[in-house]
mmCIF file of C-alpha atoms in Angstrom:
data_model
loop_
_atom_site.group_PDB
_atom_site.id
_atom_site.type_symbol
_atom_site.label_atom_id
_atom_site.label_comp_id
_atom_site.label_asym_id
_atom_site.label_seq_id
_atom_site.Cartn_x
_atom_site.Cartn_y
_atom_site.Cartn_z
ATOM 1 C CA MET A 1 77.934 81.934 97.529
ATOM 2 C CA THR A 2 76.357 83.471 100.596
ATOM 3 C CA GLU A 3 73.705 86.176 100.585
ATOM 4 C CA LEU A 4 74.651 89.169 102.690
ATOM 5 C CA ASN A 5 72.501 92.134 103.716
ATOM 6 C CA LEU A 6 74.483 95.359 103.857
ATOM 7 C CA ARG A 7 73.417 98.653 105.428
ATOM 8 C CA TYR A 8 75.209 101.885 104.657
ATOM 9 C CA PHE A 9 75.224 105.039 106.763
ATOM 10 C CA ALA A 10 76.198 108.711 106.470
ATOM 11 C CA TRP A 11 78.607 109.639 103.689
ATOM 12 C CA VAL A 12 78.986 106.046 102.445
ATOM 13 C CA ARG A 13 75.230 105.937 101.819
ATOM 14 C CA GLU A 14 75.365 109.313 100.092
ATOM 15 C CA ARG A 15 78.252 108.306 97.827
ATOM 16 C CA ILE A 16 76.808 104.994 96.647
ATOM 17 C CA GLY A 17 73.218 106.205 96.542
ATOM 18 C CA THR A 18 71.540 103.499 98.613
ATOM 19 C CA ALA A 19 70.946 102.794 102.304
ATOM 20 C CA HIS A 20 70.948 99.001 102.009
ATOM 21 C CA GLU A 21 71.302 96.132 99.574
ATOM 22 C CA SER A 22 71.485 92.349 99.455
ATOM 23 C CA ILE A 23 74.445 90.855 97.629
ATOM 24 C CA GLU A 24 75.716 87.402 96.754
ATOM 25 C CA LEU A 25 79.069 87.214 98.487
ATOM 26 C CA PRO A 26 81.829 85.691 96.316
ATOM 27 C CA GLY A 27 83.363 82.547 97.797
ATOM 28 C CA ASP A 28 86.839 84.039 98.136
ATOM 29 C CA ILE A 29 85.743 86.735 100.619
ATOM 30 C CA ALA A 30 86.972 85.700 104.078
ATOM 31 C CA THR A 31 87.334 88.975 106.005
ATOM 32 C CA VAL A 32 85.730 92.386 106.251
ATOM 33 C CA ALA A 33 88.847 93.784 104.545
ATOM 34 C CA ASP A 34 88.240 91.380 101.640
ATOM 35 C CA LEU A 35 84.625 92.551 101.441
ATOM 36 C CA LEU A 36 85.584 96.231 101.424
ATOM 37 C CA GLY A 37 88.146 95.573 98.698
ATOM 38 C CA TRP A 38 85.561 93.722 96.612
ATOM 39 C CA LEU A 39 82.966 96.463 97.098
ATOM 40 C CA LYS A 40 85.433 98.969 95.603
ATOM 41 C CA THR A 41 85.285 97.029 92.323
ATOM 42 C CA ARG A 42 81.517 97.453 91.937
ATOM 43 C CA GLY A 43 81.735 100.845 90.234
ATOM 44 C CA PRO A 44 83.089 104.365 90.597
ATOM 45 C CA GLU A 45 80.632 105.334 93.342
ATOM 46 C CA TYR A 46 81.735 102.331 95.435
ATOM 47 C CA GLU A 47 85.392 102.990 94.707
ATOM 48 C CA HIS A 48 84.935 106.562 95.936
ATOM 49 C CA ALA A 49 82.943 105.502 99.027
ATOM 50 C CA PHE A 50 85.466 102.869 100.105
ATOM 51 C CA GLU A 51 88.708 104.594 99.115
ATOM 52 C CA GLN A 52 89.687 105.164 102.776
ATOM 53 C CA THR A 53 88.680 101.941 104.492
ATOM 54 C CA ASP A 54 90.564 102.875 107.662
ATOM 55 C CA VAL A 55 87.798 105.369 108.539
ATOM 56 C CA ILE A 56 84.926 102.940 107.897
ATOM 57 C CA ARG A 57 83.428 101.176 110.894
ATOM 58 C CA THR A 58 81.917 97.767 110.338
ATOM 59 C CA ALA A 59 79.481 95.665 112.334
ATOM 60 C CA ILE A 60 78.057 92.167 112.124
ATOM 61 C CA ASP A 61 74.662 91.781 113.778
ATOM 62 C CA GLN A 62 75.082 95.208 115.431
ATOM 63 C CA THR A 63 78.459 94.333 116.986
ATOM 64 C CA HIS A 64 81.499 96.292 115.803
ATOM 65 C CA VAL A 65 84.153 94.074 114.243
ATOM 66 C CA PRO A 66 87.697 94.674 112.965
ATOM 67 C CA HIS A 67 88.471 94.539 109.255
ATOM 68 C CA GLU A 68 90.787 91.512 109.590
#
């Protein structure tokens, strides 16, 4: 497992109730799309925040990246 630091902004932050968190990334997560799908399973607030992943922008080390 890999530790990952996540930062949330705007309405995602409001829906899940935190601006950032550190998580242990499951070994089967290979893409941003996989990560977003996994985050949805973490509870109803995450499911609500990530229900429309096509409108969520993602970045790794401050560089925007696609979900694939």
